[in-house]
PDB file of C-alpha atoms in Angstrom:
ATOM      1  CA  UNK H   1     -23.108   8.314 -35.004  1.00 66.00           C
ATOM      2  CA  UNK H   2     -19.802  10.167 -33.816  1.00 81.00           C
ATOM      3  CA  UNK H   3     -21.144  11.347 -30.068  1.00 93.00           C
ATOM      4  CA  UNK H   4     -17.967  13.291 -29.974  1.00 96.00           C
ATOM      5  CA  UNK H   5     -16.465  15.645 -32.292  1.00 96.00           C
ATOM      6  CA  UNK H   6     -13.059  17.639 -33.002  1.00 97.00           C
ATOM      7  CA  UNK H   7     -14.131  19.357 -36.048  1.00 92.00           C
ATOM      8  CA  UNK H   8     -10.698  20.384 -36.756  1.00 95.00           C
ATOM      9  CA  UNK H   9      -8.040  18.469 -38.286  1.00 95.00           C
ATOM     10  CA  UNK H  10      -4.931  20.428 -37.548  1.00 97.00           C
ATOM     11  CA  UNK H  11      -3.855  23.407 -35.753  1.00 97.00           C
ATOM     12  CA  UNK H  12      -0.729  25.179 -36.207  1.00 98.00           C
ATOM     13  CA  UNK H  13       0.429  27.864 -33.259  1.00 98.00           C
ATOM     14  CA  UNK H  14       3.539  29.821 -32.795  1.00 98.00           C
ATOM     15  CA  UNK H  15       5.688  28.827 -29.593  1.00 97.00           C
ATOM     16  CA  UNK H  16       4.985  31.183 -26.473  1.00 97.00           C
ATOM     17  CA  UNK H  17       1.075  31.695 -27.588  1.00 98.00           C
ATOM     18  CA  UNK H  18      -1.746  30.378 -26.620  1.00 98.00           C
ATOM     19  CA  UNK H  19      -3.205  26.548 -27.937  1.00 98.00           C
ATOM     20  CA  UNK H  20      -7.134  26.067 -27.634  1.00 98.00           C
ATOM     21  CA  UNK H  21      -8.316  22.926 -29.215  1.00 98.00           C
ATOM     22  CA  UNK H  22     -12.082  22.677 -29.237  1.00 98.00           C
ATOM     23  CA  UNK H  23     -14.575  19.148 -28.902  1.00 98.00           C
ATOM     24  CA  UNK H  24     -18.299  19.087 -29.223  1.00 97.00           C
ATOM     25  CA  UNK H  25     -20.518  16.181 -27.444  1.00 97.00           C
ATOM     26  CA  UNK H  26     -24.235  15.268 -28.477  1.00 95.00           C
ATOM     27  CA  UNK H  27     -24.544  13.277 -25.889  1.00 90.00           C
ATOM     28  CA  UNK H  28     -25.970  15.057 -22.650  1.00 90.00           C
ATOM     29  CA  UNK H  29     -25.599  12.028 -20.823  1.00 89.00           C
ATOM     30  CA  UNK H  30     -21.442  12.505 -20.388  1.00 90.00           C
ATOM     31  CA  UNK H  31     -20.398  12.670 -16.852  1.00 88.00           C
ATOM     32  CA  UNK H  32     -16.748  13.129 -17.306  1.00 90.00           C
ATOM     33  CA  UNK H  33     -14.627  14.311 -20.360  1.00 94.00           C
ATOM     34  CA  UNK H  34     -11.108  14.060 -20.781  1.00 93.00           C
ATOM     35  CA  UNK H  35      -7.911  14.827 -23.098  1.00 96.00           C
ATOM     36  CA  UNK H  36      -5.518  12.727 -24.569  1.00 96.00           C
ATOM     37  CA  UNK H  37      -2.023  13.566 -26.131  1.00 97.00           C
ATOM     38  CA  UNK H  38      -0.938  11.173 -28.753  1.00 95.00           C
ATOM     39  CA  UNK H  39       2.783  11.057 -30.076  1.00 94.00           C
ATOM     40  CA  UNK H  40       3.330   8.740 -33.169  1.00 89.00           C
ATOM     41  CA  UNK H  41       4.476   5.259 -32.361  1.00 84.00           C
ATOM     42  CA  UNK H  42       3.040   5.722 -28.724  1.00 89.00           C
ATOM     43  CA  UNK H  43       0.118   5.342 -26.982  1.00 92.00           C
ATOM     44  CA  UNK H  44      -2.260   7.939 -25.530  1.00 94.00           C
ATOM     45  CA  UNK H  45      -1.309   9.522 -22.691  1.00 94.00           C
ATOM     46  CA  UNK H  46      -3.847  11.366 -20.251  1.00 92.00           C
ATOM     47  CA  UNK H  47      -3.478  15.232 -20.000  1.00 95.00           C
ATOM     48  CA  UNK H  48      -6.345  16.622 -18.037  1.00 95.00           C
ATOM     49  CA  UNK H  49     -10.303  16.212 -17.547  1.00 93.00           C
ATOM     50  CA  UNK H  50     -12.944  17.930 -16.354  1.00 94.00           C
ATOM     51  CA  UNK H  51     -16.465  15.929 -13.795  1.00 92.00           C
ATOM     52  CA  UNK H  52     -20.039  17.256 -15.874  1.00 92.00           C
ATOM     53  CA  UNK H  53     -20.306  19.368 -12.078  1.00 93.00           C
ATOM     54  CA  UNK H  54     -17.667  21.797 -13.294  1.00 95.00           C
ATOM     55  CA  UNK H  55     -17.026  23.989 -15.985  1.00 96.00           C
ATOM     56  CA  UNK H  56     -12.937  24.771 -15.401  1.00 97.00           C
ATOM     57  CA  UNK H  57     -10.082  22.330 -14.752  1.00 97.00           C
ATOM     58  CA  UNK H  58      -6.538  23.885 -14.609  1.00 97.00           C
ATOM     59  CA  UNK H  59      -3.061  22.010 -14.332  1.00 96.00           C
ATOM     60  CA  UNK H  60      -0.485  24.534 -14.853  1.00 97.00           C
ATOM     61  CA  UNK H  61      -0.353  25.436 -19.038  1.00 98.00           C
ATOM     62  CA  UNK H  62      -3.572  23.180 -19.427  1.00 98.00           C
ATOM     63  CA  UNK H  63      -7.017  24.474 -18.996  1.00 98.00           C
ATOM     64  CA  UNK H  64     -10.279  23.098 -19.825  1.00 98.00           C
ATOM     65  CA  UNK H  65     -13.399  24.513 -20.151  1.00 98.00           C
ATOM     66  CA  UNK H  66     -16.918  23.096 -20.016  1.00 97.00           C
ATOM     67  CA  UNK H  67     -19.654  24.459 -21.572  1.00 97.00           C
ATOM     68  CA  UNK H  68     -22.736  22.055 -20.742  1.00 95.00           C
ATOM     69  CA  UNK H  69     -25.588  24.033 -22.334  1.00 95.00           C
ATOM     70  CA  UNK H  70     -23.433  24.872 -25.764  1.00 96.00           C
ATOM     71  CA  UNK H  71     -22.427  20.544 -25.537  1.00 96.00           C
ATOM     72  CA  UNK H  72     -18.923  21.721 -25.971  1.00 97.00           C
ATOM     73  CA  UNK H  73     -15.607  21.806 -24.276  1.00 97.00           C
ATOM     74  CA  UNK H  74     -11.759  23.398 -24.911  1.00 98.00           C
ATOM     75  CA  UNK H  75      -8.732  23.033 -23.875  1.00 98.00           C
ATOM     76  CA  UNK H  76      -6.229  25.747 -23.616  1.00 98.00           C
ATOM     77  CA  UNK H  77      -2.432  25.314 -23.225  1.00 98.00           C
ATOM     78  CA  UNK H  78      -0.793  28.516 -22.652  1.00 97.00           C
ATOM     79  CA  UNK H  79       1.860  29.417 -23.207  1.00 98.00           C
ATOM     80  CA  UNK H  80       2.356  26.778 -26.333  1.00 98.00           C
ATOM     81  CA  UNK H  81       5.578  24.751 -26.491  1.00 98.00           C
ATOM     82  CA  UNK H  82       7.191  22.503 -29.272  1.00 97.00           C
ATOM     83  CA  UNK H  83       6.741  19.793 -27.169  1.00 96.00           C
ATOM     84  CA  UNK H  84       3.451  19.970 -27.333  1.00 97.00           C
ATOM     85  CA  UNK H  85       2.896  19.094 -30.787  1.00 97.00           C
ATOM     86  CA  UNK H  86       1.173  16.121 -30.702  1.00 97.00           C
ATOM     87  CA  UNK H  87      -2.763  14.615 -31.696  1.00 97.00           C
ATOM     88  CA  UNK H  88      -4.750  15.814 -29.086  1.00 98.00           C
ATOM     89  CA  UNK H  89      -8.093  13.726 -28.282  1.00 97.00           C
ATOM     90  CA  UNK H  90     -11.325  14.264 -26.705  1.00 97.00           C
ATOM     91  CA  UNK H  91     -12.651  11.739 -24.775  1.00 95.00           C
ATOM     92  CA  UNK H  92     -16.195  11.210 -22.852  1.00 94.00           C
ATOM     93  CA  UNK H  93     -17.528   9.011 -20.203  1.00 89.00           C
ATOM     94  CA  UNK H  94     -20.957   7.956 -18.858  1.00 84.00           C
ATOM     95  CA  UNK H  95     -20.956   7.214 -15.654  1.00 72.00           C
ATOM     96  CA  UNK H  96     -23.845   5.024 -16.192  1.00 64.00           C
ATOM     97  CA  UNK H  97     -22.182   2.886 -18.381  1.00 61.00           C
ATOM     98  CA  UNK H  98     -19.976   0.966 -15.592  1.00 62.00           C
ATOM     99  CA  UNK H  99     -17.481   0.021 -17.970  1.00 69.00           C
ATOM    100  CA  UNK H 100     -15.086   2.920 -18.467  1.00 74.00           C
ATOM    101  CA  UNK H 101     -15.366   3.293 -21.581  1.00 86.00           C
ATOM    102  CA  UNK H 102     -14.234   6.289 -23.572  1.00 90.00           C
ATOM    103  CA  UNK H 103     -15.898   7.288 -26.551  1.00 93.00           C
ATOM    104  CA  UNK H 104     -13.027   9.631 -28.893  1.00 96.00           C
ATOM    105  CA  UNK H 105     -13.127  12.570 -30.489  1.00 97.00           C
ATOM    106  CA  UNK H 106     -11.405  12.323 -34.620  1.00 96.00           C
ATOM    107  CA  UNK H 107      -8.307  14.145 -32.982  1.00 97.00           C
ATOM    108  CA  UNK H 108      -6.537  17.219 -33.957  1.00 97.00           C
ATOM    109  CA  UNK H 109      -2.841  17.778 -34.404  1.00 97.00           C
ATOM    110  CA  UNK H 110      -1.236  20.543 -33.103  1.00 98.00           C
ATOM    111  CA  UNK H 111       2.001  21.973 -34.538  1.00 98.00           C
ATOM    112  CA  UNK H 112       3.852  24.752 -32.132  1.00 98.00           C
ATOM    113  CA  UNK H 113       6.028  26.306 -34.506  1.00 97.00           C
ATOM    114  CA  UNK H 114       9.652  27.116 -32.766  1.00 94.00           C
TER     115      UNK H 114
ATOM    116  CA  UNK O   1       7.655   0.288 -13.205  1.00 61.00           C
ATOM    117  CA  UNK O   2       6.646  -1.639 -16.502  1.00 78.00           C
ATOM    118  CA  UNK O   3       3.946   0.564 -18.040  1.00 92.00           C
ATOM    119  CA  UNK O   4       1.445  -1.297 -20.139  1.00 96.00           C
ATOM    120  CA  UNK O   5       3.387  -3.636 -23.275  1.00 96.00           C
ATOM    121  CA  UNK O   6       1.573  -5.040 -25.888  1.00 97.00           C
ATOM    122  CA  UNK O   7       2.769  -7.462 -28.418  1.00 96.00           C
ATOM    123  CA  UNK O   8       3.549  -7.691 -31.590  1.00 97.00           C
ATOM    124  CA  UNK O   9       4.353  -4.400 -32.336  1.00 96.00           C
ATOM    125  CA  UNK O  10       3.739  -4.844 -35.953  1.00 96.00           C
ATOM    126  CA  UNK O  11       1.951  -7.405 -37.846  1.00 96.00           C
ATOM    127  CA  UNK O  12       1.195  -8.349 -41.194  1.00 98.00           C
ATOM    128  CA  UNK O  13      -1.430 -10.933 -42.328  1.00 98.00           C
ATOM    129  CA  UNK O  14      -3.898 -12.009 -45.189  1.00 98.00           C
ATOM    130  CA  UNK O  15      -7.774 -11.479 -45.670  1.00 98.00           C
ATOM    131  CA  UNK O  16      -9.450 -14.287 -44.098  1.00 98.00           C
ATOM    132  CA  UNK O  17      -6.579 -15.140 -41.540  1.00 98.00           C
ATOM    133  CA  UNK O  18      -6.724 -15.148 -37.945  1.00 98.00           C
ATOM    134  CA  UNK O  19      -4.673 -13.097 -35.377  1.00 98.00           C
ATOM    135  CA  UNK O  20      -4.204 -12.887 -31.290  1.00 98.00           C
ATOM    136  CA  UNK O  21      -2.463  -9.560 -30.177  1.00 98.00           C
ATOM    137  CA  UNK O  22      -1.732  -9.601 -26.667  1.00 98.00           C
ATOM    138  CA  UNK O  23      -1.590  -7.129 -23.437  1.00 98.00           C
ATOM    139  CA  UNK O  24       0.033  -7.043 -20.434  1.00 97.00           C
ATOM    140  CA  UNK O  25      -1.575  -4.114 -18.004  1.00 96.00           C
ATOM    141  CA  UNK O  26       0.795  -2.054 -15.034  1.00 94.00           C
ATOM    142  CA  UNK O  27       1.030  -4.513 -12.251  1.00 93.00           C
ATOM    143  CA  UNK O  28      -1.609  -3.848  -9.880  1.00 90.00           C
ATOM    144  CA  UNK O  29      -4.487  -3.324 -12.535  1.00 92.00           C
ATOM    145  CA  UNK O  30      -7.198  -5.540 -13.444  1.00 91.00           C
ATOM    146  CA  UNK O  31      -9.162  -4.096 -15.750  1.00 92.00           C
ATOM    147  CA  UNK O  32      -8.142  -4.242 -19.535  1.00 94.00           C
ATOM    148  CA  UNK O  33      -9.946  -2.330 -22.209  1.00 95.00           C
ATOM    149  CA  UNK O  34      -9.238  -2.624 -26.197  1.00 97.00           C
ATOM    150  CA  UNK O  35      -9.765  -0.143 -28.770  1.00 97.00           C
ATOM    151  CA  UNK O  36      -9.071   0.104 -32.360  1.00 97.00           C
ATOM    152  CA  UNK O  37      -7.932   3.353 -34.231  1.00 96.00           C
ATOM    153  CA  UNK O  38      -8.197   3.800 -37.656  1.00 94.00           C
ATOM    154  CA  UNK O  39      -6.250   5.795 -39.542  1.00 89.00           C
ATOM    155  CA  UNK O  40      -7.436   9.991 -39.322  1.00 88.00           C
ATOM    156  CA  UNK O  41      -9.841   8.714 -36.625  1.00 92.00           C
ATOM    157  CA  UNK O  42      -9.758   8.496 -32.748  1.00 94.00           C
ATOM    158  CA  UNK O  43      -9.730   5.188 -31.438  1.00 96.00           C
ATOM    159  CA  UNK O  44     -13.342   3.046 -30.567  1.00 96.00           C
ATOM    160  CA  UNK O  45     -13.736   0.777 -27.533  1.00 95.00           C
ATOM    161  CA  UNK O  46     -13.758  -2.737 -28.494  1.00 97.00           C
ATOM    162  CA  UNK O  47     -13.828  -4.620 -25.058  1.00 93.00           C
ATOM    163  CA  UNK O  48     -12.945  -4.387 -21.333  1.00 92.00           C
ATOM    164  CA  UNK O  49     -12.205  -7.161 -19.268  1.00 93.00           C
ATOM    165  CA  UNK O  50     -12.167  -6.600 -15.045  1.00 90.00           C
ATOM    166  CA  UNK O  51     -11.601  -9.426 -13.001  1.00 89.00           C
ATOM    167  CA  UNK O  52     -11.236 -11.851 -15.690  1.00 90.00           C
ATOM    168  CA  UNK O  53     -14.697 -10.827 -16.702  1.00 91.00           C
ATOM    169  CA  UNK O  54     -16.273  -9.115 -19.880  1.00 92.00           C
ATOM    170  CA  UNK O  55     -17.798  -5.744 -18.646  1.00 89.00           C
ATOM    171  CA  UNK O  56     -18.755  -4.178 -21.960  1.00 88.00           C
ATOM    172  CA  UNK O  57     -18.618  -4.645 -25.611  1.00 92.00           C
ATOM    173  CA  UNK O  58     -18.202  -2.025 -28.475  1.00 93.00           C
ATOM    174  CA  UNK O  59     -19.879  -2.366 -31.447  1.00 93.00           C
ATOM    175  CA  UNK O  60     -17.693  -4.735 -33.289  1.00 96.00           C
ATOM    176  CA  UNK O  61     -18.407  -8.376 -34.767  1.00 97.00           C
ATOM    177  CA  UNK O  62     -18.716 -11.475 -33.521  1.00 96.00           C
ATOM    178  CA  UNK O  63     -15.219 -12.071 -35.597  1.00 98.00           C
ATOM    179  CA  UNK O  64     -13.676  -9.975 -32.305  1.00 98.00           C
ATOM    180  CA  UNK O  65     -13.358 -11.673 -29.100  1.00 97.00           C
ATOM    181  CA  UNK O  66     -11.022 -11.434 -25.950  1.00 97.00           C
ATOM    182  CA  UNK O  67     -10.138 -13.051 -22.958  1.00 96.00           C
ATOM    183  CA  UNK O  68      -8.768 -11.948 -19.269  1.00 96.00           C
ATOM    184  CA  UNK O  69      -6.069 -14.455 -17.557  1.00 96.00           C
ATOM    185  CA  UNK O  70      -5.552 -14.850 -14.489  1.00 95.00           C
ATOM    186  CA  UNK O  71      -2.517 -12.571 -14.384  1.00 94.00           C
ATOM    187  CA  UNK O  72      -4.478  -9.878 -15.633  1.00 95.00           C
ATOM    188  CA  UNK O  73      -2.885  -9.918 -19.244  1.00 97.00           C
ATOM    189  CA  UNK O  74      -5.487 -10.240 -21.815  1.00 97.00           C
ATOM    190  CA  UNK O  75      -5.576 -11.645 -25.652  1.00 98.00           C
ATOM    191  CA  UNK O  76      -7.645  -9.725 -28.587  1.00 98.00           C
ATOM    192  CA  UNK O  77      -8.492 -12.351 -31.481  1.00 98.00           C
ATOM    193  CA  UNK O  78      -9.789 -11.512 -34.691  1.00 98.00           C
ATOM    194  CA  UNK O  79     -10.690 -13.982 -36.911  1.00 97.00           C
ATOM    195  CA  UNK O  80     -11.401 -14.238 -40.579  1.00 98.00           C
ATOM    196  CA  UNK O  81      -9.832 -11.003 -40.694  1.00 98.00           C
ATOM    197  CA  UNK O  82     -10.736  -8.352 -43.403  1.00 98.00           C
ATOM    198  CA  UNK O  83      -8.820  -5.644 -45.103  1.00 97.00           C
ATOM    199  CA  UNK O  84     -11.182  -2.683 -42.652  1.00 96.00           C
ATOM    200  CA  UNK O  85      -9.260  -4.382 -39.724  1.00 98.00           C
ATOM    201  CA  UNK O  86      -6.099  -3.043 -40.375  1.00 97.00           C
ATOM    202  CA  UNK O  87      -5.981  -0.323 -37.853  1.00 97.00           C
ATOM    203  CA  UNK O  88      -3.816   0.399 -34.960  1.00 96.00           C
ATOM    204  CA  UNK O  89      -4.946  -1.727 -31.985  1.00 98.00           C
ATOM    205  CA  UNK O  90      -4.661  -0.516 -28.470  1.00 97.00           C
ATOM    206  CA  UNK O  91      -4.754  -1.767 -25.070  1.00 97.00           C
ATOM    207  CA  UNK O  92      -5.370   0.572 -22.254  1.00 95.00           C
ATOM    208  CA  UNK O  93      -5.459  -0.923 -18.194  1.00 93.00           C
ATOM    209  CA  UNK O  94      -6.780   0.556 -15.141  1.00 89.00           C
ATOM    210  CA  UNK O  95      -7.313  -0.402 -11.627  1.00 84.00           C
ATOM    211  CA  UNK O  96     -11.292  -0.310 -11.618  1.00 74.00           C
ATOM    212  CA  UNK O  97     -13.690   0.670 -13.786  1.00 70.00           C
ATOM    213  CA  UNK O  98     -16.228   3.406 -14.418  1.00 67.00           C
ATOM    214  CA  UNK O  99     -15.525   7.135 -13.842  1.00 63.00           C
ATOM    215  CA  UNK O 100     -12.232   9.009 -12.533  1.00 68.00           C
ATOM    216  CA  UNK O 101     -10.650   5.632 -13.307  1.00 74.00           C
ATOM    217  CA  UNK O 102      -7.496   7.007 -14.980  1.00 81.00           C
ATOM    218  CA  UNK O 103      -6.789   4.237 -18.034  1.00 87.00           C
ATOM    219  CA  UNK O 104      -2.949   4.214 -19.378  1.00 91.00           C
ATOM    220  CA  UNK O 105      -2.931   2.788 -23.098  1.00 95.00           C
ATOM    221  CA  UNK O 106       0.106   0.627 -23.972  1.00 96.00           C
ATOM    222  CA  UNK O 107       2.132   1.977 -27.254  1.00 95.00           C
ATOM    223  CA  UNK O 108      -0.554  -0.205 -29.567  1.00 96.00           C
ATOM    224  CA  UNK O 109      -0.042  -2.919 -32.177  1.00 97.00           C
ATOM    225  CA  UNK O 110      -0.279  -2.211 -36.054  1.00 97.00           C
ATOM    226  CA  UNK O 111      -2.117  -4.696 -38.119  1.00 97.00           C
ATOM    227  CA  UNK O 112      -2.082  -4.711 -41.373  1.00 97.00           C
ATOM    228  CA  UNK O 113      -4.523  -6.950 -43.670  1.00 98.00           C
ATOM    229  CA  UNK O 114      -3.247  -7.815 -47.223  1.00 97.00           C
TER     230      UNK O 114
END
């Protein structure tokens, strides 16, 4: 039962325009969602996340939007940079769960074209 | 400051064999959480350990098992491994649990079953 879904594999931009990588939830339980940029032969590194209480996070090119009643979220990176190509994951908490634990997205690669 | 190390890097075994991968979380943190990411998909939780104690379990056999020291550093063992265990193994620490708790994942270890 994926809870958490990036229904798409790969995204390729050109540098200077705008990134938005979408996620989808079932779960209406989530209390907190966050994003995740993976480069190969490293670990995943936290980008940005948005409380269930909000619907709009922003830290400078990254933006994330929450859409409770459509179960979905984005995040928009603006303007797009090489650098950021990368797997990008969606995570979700429950706050009821005590433990922490994130429950991922499949991932989707972005490719910012120079 | 020493972000979070796991070791091996890279291992190789056979079906049925046993292996320990280890993690050592930022100083300062005592909660460890392990995940396993398979290849095209985003990694699942597999344990965390706070205060030396097991605060949640994934849904993963009773082949999977870990342990919190003292120290904070923790041990994933897998025994009578299979070839669906080869996947990239990653260790992610924290200072608490639950929400807003910012976890930092380690660079992972790749096992490979033969």
């Amino acid at each position: 039962d994926q809870q958490v879904k990036q229904n798409s594999p790969s995204l390729s931009v050109q540098e200077g325009r705008i990134s938005i990588l979408n996620c989808d939830y079932t779960n209406s339980m989530f209390d907190y969602f966050l994003w995740y940029k993976k480069y190969p032969a490293e670990g995943p590194t936290f980008l940005i996340s948005i409380s269930s209480i909000k619907d709009k996070n922003e830290d400078g090119r990254f933006t994330v939007f929450l859409n409770k009643s459509a179960k979905h979220l984005s995040l928009h990176i603006v303007p797009s940079q090489p650098g950021d190509s990368a797997v990008y994951f969606c995570a979700a908490q429950r706050g009821s769960s005590n433990t922490g634990k994130l429950i991922f997205g499949q991932g989707t690669t972005l490719q910012v074209k120079p | 400051d020493a972000g979070v190390t796991q070791s091996p890097t890279h291992l190789i075994k056979t079906r049925g064999q046993q292996v320990t991968l280890r993690c050592s979380p930022i100083s300062g943190h005592k909660s460890v959480s392990w995940y396993q990411q398979v290849l095209g998909q985003g990694p699942q939780f597999i344990f965390q350990y706070y205060e030396k104690e097991e605060r949640g379990r994934g849904n993963f056999p009773d082949r999977f098992s870990a342990r919190q020291f003292p120290n904070y550093s923790s041990e994933l063992n897998v025994n009578a491994l299979l070839l669906g265990d080869s996947a990239l193994y990653l260790c992610a620490s924290s200072l608490g649990t639950g929400l807003f708790t910012e976890a930092f994942f380690g660079q992972g270890t790749r096992l490979t079953v033969v």
